[in-house]
mmCIF file of N, CA, C and O in Angstrom:
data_model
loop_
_atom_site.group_PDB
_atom_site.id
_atom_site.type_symbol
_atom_site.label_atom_id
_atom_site.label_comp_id
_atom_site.label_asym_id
_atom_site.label_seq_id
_atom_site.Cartn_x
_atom_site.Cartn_y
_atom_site.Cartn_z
ATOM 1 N N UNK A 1 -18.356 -0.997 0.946
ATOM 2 C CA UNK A 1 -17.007 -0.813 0.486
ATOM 3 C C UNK A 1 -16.298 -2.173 0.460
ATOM 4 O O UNK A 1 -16.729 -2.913 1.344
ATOM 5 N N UNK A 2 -15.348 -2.707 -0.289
ATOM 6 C CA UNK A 2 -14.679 -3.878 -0.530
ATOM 7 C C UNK A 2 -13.870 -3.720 0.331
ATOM 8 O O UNK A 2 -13.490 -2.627 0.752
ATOM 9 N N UNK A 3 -13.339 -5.308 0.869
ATOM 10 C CA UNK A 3 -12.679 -5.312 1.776
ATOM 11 C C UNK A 3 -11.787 -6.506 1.045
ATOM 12 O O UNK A 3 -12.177 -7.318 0.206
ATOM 13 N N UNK A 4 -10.223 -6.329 1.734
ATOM 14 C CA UNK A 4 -9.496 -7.653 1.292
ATOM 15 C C UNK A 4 -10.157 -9.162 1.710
ATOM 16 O O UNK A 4 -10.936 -9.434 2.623
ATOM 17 N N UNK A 5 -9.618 -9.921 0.815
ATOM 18 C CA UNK A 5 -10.822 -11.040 0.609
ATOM 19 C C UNK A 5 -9.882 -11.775 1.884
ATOM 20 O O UNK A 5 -8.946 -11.128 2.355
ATOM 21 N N UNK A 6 -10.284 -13.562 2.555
ATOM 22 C CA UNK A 6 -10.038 -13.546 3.233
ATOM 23 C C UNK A 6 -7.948 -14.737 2.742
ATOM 24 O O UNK A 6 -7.103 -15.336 3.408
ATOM 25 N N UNK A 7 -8.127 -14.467 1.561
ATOM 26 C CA UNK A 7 -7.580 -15.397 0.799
ATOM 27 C C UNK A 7 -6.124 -14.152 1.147
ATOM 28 O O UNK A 7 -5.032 -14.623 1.465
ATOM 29 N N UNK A 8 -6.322 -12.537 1.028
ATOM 30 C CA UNK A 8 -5.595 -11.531 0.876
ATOM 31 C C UNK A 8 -4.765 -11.467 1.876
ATOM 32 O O UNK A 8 -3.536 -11.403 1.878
ATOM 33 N N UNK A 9 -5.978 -11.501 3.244
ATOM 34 C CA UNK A 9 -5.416 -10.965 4.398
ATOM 35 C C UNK A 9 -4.817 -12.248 5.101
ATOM 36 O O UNK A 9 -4.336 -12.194 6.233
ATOM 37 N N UNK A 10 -4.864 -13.121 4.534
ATOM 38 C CA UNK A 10 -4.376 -14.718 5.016
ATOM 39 C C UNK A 10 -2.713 -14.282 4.374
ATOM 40 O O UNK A 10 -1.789 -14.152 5.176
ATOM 41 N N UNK A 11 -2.553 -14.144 3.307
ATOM 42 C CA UNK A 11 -1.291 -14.100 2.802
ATOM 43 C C UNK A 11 -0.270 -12.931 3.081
ATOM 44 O O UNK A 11 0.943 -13.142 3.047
ATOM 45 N N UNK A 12 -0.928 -11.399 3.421
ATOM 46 C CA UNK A 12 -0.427 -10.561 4.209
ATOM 47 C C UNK A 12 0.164 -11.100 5.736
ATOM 48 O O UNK A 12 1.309 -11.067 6.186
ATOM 49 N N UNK A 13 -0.994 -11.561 6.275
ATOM 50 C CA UNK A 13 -0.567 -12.040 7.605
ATOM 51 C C UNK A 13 0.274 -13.051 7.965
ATOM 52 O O UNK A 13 0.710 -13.077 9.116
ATOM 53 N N UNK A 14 0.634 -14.054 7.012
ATOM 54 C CA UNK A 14 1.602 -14.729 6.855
ATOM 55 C C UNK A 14 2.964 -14.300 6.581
ATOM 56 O O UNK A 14 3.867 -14.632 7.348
ATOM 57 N N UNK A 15 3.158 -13.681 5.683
ATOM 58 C CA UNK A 15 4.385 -12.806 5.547
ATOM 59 C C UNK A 15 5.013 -11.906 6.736
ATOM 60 O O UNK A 15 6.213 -11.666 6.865
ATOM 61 N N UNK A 16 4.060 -11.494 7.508
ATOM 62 C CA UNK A 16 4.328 -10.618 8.204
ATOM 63 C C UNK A 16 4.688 -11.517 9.381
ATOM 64 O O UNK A 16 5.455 -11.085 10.243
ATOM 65 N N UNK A 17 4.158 -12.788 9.467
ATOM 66 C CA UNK A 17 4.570 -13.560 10.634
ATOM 67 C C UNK A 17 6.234 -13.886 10.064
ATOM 68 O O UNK A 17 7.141 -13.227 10.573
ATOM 69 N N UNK A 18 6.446 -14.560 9.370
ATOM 70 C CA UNK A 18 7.558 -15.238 8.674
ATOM 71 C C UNK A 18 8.272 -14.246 8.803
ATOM 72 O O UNK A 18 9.288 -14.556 9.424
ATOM 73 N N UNK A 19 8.232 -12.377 8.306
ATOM 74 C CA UNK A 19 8.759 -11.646 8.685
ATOM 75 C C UNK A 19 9.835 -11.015 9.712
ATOM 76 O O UNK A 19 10.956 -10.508 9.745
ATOM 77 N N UNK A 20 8.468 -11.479 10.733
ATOM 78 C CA UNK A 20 8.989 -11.064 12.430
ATOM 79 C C UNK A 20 9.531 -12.349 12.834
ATOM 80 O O UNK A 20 10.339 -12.273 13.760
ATOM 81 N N UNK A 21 9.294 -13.511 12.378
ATOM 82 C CA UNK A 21 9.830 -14.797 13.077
ATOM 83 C C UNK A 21 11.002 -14.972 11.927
ATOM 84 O O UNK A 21 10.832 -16.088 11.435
ATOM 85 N N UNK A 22 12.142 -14.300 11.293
ATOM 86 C CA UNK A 22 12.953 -14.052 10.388
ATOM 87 C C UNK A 22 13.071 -15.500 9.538
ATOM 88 O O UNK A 22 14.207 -15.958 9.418
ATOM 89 N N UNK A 23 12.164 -16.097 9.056
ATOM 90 C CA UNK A 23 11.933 -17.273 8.737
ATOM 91 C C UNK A 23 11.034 -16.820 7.084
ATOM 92 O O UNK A 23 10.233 -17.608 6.582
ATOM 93 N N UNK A 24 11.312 -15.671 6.546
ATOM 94 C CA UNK A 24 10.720 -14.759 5.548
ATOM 95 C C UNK A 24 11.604 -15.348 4.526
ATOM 96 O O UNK A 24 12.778 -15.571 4.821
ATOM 97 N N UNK A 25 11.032 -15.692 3.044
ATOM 98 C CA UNK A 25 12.099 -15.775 2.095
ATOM 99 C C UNK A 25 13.198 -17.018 2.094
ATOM 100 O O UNK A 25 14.316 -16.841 1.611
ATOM 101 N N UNK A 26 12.845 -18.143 2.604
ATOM 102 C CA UNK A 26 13.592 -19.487 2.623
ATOM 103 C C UNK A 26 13.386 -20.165 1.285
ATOM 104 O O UNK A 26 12.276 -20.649 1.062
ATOM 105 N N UNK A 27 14.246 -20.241 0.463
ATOM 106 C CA UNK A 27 15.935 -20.802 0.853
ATOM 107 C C UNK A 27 17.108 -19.360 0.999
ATOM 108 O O UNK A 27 18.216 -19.172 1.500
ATOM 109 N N UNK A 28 16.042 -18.517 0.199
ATOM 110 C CA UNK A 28 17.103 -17.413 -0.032
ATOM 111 C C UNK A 28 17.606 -16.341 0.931
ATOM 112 O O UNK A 28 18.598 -15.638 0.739
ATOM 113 N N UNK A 29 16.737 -16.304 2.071
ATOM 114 C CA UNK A 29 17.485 -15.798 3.332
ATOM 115 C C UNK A 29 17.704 -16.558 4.250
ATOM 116 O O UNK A 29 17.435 -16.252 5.412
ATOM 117 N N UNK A 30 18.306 -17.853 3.865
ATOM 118 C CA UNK A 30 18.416 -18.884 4.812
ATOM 119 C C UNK A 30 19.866 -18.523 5.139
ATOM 120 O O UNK A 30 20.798 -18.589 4.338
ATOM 121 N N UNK A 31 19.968 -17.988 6.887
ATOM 122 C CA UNK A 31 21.407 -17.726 7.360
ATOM 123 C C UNK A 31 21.609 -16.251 7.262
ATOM 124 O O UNK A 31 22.568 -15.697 7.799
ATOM 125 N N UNK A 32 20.524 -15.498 6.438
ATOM 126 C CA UNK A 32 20.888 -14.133 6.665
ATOM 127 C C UNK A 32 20.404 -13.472 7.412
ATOM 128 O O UNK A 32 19.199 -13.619 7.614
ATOM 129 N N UNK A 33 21.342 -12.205 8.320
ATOM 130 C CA UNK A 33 20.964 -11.813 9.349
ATOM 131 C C UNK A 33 20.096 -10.634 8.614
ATOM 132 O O UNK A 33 20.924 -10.034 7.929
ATOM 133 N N UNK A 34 19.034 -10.128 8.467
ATOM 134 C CA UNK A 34 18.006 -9.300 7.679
ATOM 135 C C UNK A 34 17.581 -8.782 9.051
ATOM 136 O O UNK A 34 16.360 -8.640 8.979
ATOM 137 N N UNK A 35 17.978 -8.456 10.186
ATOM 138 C CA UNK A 35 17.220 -7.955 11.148
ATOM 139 C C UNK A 35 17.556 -6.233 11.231
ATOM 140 O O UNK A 35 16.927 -5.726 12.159
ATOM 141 N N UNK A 36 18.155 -5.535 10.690
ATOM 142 C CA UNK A 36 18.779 -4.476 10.168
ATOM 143 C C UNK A 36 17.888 -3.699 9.597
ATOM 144 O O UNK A 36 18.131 -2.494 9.539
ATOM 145 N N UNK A 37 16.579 -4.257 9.013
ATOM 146 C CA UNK A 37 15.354 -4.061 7.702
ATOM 147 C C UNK A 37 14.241 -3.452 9.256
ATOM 148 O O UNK A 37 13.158 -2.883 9.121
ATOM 149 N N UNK A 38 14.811 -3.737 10.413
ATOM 150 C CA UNK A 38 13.469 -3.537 11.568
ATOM 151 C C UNK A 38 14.222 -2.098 11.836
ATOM 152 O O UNK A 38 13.573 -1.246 12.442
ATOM 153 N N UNK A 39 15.215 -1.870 11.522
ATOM 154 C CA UNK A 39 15.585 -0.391 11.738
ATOM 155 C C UNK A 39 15.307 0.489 11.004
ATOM 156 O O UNK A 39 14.622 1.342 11.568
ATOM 157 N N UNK A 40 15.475 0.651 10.195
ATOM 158 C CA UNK A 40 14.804 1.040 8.865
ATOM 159 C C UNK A 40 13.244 1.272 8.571
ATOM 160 O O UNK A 40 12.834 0.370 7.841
ATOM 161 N N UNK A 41 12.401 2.052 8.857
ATOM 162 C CA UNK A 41 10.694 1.895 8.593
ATOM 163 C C UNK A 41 10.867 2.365 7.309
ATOM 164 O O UNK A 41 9.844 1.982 6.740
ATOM 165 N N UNK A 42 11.526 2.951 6.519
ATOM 166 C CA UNK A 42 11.202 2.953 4.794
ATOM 167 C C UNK A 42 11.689 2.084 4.357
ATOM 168 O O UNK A 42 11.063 1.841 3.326
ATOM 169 N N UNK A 43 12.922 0.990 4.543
ATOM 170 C CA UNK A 43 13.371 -0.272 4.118
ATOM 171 C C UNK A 43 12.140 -1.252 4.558
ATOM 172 O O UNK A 43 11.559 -2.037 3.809
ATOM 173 N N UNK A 44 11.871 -1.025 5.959
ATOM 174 C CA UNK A 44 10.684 -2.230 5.500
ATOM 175 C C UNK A 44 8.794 -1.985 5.175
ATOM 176 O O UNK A 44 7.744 -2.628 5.184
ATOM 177 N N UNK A 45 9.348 -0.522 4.895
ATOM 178 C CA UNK A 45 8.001 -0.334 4.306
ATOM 179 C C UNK A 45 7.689 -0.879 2.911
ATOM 180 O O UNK A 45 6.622 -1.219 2.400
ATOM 181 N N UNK A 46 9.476 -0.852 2.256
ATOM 182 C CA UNK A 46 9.611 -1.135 0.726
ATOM 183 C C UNK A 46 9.363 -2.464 0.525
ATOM 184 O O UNK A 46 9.126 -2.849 -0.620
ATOM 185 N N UNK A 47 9.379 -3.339 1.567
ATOM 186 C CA UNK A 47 9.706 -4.674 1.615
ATOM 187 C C UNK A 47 8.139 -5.228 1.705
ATOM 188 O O UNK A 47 7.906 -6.427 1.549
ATOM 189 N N UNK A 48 7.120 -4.295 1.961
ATOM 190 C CA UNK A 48 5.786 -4.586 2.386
ATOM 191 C C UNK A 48 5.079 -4.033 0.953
ATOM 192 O O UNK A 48 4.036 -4.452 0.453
ATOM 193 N N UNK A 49 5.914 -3.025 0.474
ATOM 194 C CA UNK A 49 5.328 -2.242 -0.624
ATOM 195 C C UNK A 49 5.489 -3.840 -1.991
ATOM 196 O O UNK A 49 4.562 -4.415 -2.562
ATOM 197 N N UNK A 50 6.605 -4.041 -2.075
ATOM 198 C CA UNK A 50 7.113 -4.879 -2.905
ATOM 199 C C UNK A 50 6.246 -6.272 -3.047
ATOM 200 O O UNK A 50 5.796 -6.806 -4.060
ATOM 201 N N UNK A 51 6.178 -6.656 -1.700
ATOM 202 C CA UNK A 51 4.836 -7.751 -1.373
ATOM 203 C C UNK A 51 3.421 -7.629 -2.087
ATOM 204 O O UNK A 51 2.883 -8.405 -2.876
ATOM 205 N N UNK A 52 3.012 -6.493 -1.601
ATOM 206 C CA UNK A 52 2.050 -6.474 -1.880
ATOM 207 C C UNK A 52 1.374 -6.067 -3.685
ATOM 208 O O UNK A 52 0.445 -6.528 -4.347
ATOM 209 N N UNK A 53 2.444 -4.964 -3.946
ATOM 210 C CA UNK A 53 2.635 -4.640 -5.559
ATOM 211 C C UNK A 53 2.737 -5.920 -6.499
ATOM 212 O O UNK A 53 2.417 -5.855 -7.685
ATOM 213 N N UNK A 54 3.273 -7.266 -5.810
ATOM 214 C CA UNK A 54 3.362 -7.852 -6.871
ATOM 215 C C UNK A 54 2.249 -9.120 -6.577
ATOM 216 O O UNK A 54 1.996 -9.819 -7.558
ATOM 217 N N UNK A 55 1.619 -9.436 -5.381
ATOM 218 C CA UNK A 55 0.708 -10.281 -5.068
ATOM 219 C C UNK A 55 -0.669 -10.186 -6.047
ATOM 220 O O UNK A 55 -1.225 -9.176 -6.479
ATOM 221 N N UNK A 56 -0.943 -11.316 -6.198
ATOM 222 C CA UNK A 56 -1.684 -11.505 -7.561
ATOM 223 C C UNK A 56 -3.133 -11.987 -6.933
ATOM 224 O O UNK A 56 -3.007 -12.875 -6.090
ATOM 225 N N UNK A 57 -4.612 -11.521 -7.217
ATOM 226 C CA UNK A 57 -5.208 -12.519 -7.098
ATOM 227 C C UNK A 57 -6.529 -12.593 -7.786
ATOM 228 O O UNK A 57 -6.886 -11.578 -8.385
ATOM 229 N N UNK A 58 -7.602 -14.027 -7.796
ATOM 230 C CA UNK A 58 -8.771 -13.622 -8.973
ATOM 231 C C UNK A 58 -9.630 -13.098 -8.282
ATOM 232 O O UNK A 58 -9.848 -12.840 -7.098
ATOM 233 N N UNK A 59 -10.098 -12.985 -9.294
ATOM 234 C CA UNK A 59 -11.592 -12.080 -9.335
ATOM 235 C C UNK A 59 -12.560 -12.982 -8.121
ATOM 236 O O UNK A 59 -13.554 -12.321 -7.820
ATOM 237 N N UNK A 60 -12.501 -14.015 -7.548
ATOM 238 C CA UNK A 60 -13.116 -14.447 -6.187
ATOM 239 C C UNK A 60 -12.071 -13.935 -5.152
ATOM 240 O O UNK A 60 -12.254 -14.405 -4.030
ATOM 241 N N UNK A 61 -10.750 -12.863 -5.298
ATOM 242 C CA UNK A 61 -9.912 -13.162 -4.028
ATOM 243 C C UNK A 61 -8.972 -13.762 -3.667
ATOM 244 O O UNK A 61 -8.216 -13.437 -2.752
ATOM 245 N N UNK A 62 -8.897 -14.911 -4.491
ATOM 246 C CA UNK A 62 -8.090 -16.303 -3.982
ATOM 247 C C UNK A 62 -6.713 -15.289 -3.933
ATOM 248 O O UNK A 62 -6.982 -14.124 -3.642
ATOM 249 N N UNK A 63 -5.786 -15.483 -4.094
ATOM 250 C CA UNK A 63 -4.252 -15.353 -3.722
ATOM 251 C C UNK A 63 -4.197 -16.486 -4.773
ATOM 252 O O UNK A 63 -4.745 -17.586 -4.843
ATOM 253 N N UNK A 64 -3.245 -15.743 -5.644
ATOM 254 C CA UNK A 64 -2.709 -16.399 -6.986
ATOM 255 C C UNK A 64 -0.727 -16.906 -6.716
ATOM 256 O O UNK A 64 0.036 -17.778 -7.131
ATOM 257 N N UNK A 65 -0.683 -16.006 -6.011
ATOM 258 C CA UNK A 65 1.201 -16.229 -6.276
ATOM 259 C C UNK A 65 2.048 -15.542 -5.216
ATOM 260 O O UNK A 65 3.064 -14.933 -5.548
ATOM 261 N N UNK A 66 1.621 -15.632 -3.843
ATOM 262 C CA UNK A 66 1.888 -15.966 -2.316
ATOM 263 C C UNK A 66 3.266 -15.767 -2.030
ATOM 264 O O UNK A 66 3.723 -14.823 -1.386
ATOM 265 N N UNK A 67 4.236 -17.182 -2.801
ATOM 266 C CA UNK A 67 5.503 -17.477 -2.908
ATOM 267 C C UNK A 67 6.158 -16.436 -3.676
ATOM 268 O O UNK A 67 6.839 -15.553 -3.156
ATOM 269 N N UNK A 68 5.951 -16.547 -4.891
ATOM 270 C CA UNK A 68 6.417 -15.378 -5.711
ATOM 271 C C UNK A 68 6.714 -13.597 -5.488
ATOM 272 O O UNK A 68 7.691 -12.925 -5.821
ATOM 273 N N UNK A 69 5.187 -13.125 -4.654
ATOM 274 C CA UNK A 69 5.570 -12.085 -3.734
ATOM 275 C C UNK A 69 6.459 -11.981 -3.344
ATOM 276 O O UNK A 69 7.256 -11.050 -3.464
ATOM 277 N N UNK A 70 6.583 -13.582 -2.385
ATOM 278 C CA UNK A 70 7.394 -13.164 -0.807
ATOM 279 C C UNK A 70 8.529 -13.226 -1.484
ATOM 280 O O UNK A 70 9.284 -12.313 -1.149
ATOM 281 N N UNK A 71 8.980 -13.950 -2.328
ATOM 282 C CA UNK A 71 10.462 -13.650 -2.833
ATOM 283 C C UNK A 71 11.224 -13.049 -3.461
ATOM 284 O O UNK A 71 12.421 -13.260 -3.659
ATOM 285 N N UNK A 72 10.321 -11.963 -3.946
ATOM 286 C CA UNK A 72 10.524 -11.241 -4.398
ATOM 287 C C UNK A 72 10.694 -9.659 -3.404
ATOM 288 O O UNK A 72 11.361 -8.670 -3.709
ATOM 289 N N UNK A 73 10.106 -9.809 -2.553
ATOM 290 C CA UNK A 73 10.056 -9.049 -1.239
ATOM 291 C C UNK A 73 11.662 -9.389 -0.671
ATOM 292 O O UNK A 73 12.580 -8.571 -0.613
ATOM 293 N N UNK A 74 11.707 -10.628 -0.330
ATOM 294 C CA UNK A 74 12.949 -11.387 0.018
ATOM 295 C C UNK A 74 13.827 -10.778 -0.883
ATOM 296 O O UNK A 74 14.668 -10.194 -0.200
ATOM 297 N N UNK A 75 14.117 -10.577 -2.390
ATOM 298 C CA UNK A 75 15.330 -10.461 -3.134
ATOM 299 C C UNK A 75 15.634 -9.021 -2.544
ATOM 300 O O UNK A 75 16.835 -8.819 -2.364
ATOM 301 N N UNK A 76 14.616 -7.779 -2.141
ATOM 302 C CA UNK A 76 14.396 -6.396 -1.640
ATOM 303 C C UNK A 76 15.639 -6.596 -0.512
ATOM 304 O O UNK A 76 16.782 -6.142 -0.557
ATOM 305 N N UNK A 77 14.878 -7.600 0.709
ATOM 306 C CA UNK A 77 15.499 -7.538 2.078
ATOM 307 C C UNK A 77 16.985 -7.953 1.711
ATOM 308 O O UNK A 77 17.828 -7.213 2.219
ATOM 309 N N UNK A 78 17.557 -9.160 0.801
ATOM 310 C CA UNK A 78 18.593 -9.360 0.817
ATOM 311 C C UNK A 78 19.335 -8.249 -0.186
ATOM 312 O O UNK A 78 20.551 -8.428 -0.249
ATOM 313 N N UNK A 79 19.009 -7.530 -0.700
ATOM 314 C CA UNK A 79 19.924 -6.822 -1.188
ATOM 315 C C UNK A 79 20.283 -5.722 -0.262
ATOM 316 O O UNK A 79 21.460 -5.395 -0.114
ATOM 317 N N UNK A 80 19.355 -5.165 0.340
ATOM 318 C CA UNK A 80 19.258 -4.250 1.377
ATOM 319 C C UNK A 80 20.481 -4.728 2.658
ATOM 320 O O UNK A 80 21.082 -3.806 3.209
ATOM 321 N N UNK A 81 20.747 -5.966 3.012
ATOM 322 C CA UNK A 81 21.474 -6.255 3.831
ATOM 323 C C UNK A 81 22.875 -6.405 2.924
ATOM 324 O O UNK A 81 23.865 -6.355 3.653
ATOM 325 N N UNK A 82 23.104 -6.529 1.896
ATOM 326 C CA UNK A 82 23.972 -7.235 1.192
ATOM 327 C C UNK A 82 23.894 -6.564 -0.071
ATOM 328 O O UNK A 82 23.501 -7.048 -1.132
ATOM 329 N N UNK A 83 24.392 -5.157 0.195
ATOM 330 C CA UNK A 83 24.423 -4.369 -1.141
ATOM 331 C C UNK A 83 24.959 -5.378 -2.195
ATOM 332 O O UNK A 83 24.541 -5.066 -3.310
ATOM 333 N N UNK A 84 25.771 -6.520 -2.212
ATOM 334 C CA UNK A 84 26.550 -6.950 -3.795
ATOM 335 C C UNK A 84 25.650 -7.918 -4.186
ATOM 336 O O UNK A 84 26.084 -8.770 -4.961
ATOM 337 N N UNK A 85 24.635 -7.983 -3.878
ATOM 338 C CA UNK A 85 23.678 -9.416 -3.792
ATOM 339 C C UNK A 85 22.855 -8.734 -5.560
ATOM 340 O O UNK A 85 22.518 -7.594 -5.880
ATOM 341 N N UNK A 86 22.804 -9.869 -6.220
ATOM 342 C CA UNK A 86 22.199 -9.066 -7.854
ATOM 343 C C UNK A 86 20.993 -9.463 -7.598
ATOM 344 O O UNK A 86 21.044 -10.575 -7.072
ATOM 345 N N UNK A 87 19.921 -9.083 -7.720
ATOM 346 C CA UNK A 87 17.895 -8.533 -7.738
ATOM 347 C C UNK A 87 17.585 -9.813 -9.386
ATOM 348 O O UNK A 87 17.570 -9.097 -10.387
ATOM 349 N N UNK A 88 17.483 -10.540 -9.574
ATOM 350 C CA UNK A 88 17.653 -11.554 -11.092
ATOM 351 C C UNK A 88 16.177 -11.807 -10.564
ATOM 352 O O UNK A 88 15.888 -12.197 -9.432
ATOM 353 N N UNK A 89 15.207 -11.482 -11.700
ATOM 354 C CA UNK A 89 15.392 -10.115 -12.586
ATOM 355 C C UNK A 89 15.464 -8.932 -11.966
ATOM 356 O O UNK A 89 15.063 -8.784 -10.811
ATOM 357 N N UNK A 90 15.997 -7.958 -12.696
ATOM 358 C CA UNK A 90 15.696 -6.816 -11.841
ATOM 359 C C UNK A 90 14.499 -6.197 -11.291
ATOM 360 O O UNK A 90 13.496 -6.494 -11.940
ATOM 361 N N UNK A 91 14.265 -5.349 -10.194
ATOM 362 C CA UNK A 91 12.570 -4.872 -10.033
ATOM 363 C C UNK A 91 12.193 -3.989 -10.873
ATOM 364 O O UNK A 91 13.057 -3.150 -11.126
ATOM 365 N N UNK A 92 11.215 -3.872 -11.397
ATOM 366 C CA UNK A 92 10.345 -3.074 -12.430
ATOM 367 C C UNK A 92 9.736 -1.880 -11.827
ATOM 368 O O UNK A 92 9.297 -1.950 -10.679
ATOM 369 N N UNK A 93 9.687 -1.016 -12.362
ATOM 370 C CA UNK A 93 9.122 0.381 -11.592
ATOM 371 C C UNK A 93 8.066 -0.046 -10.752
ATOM 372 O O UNK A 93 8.296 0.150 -9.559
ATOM 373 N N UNK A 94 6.672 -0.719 -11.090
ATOM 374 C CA UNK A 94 5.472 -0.991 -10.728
ATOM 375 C C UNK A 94 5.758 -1.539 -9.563
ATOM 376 O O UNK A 94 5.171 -0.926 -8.672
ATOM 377 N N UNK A 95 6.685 -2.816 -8.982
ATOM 378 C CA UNK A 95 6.752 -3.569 -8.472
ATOM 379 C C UNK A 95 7.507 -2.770 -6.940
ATOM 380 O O UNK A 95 7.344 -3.240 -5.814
ATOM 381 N N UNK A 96 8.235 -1.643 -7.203
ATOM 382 C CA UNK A 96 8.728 -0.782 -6.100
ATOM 383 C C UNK A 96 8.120 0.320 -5.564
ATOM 384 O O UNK A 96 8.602 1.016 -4.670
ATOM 385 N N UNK A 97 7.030 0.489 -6.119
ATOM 386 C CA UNK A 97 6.292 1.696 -6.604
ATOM 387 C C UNK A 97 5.704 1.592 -4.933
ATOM 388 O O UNK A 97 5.196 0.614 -4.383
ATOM 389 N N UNK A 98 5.926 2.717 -4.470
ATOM 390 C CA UNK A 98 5.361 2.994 -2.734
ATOM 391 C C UNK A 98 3.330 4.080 -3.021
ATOM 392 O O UNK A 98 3.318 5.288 -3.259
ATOM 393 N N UNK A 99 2.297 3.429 -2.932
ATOM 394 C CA UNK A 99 1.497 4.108 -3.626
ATOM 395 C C UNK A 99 0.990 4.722 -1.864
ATOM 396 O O UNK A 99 0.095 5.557 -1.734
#
């Protein structure tokens, strides 16, 4: 059975550190208190869903677009704390999609 490559679980596990060490999403949650998202297990399930829905990678595994995920994960958490905060671009069904 396939397993995430080690390129996958490198970039999961990173996020999830940056996450818990609220250091997730810099410049754009730089100063925001996002700790509100640990109360919430479907807010930060969405925030894991969002990560991972949009993480890209080739056909060896590699991790294509790491940054791009996470900030896009990030635009999730800051709107979530900061309902007036605008999502540019907006999220796309696929990209919220809880499978």
């Amino acid at each position: 059975m396939p397993k995430a490559s080690p390129s996958v679980r490198h970039a999961v596990r990173l996020f999830s550190f940056w996450l818990a060490n609220r250091t997730v999403g810099l410049p754009l949650l730089d100063g925001v208190d996002y700790s509100a998202i640990f109360e919430e297990p479907s807010a930060l399930e969405q925030a894991y869903a969002i990560f991972m829905n949009v993480l890209e990678f080739d056909d060896a595994g590699i991790v294509q677009n790491a940054r791009h995920a996470e900030r896009r994960a990030a635009q999730f958490i800051r709107r979530y704390v900061e309902p007036s905060y605008i999502v540019e671009p907006p999220f796309e069904d696929w990209e919220v999609e809880l499978h």
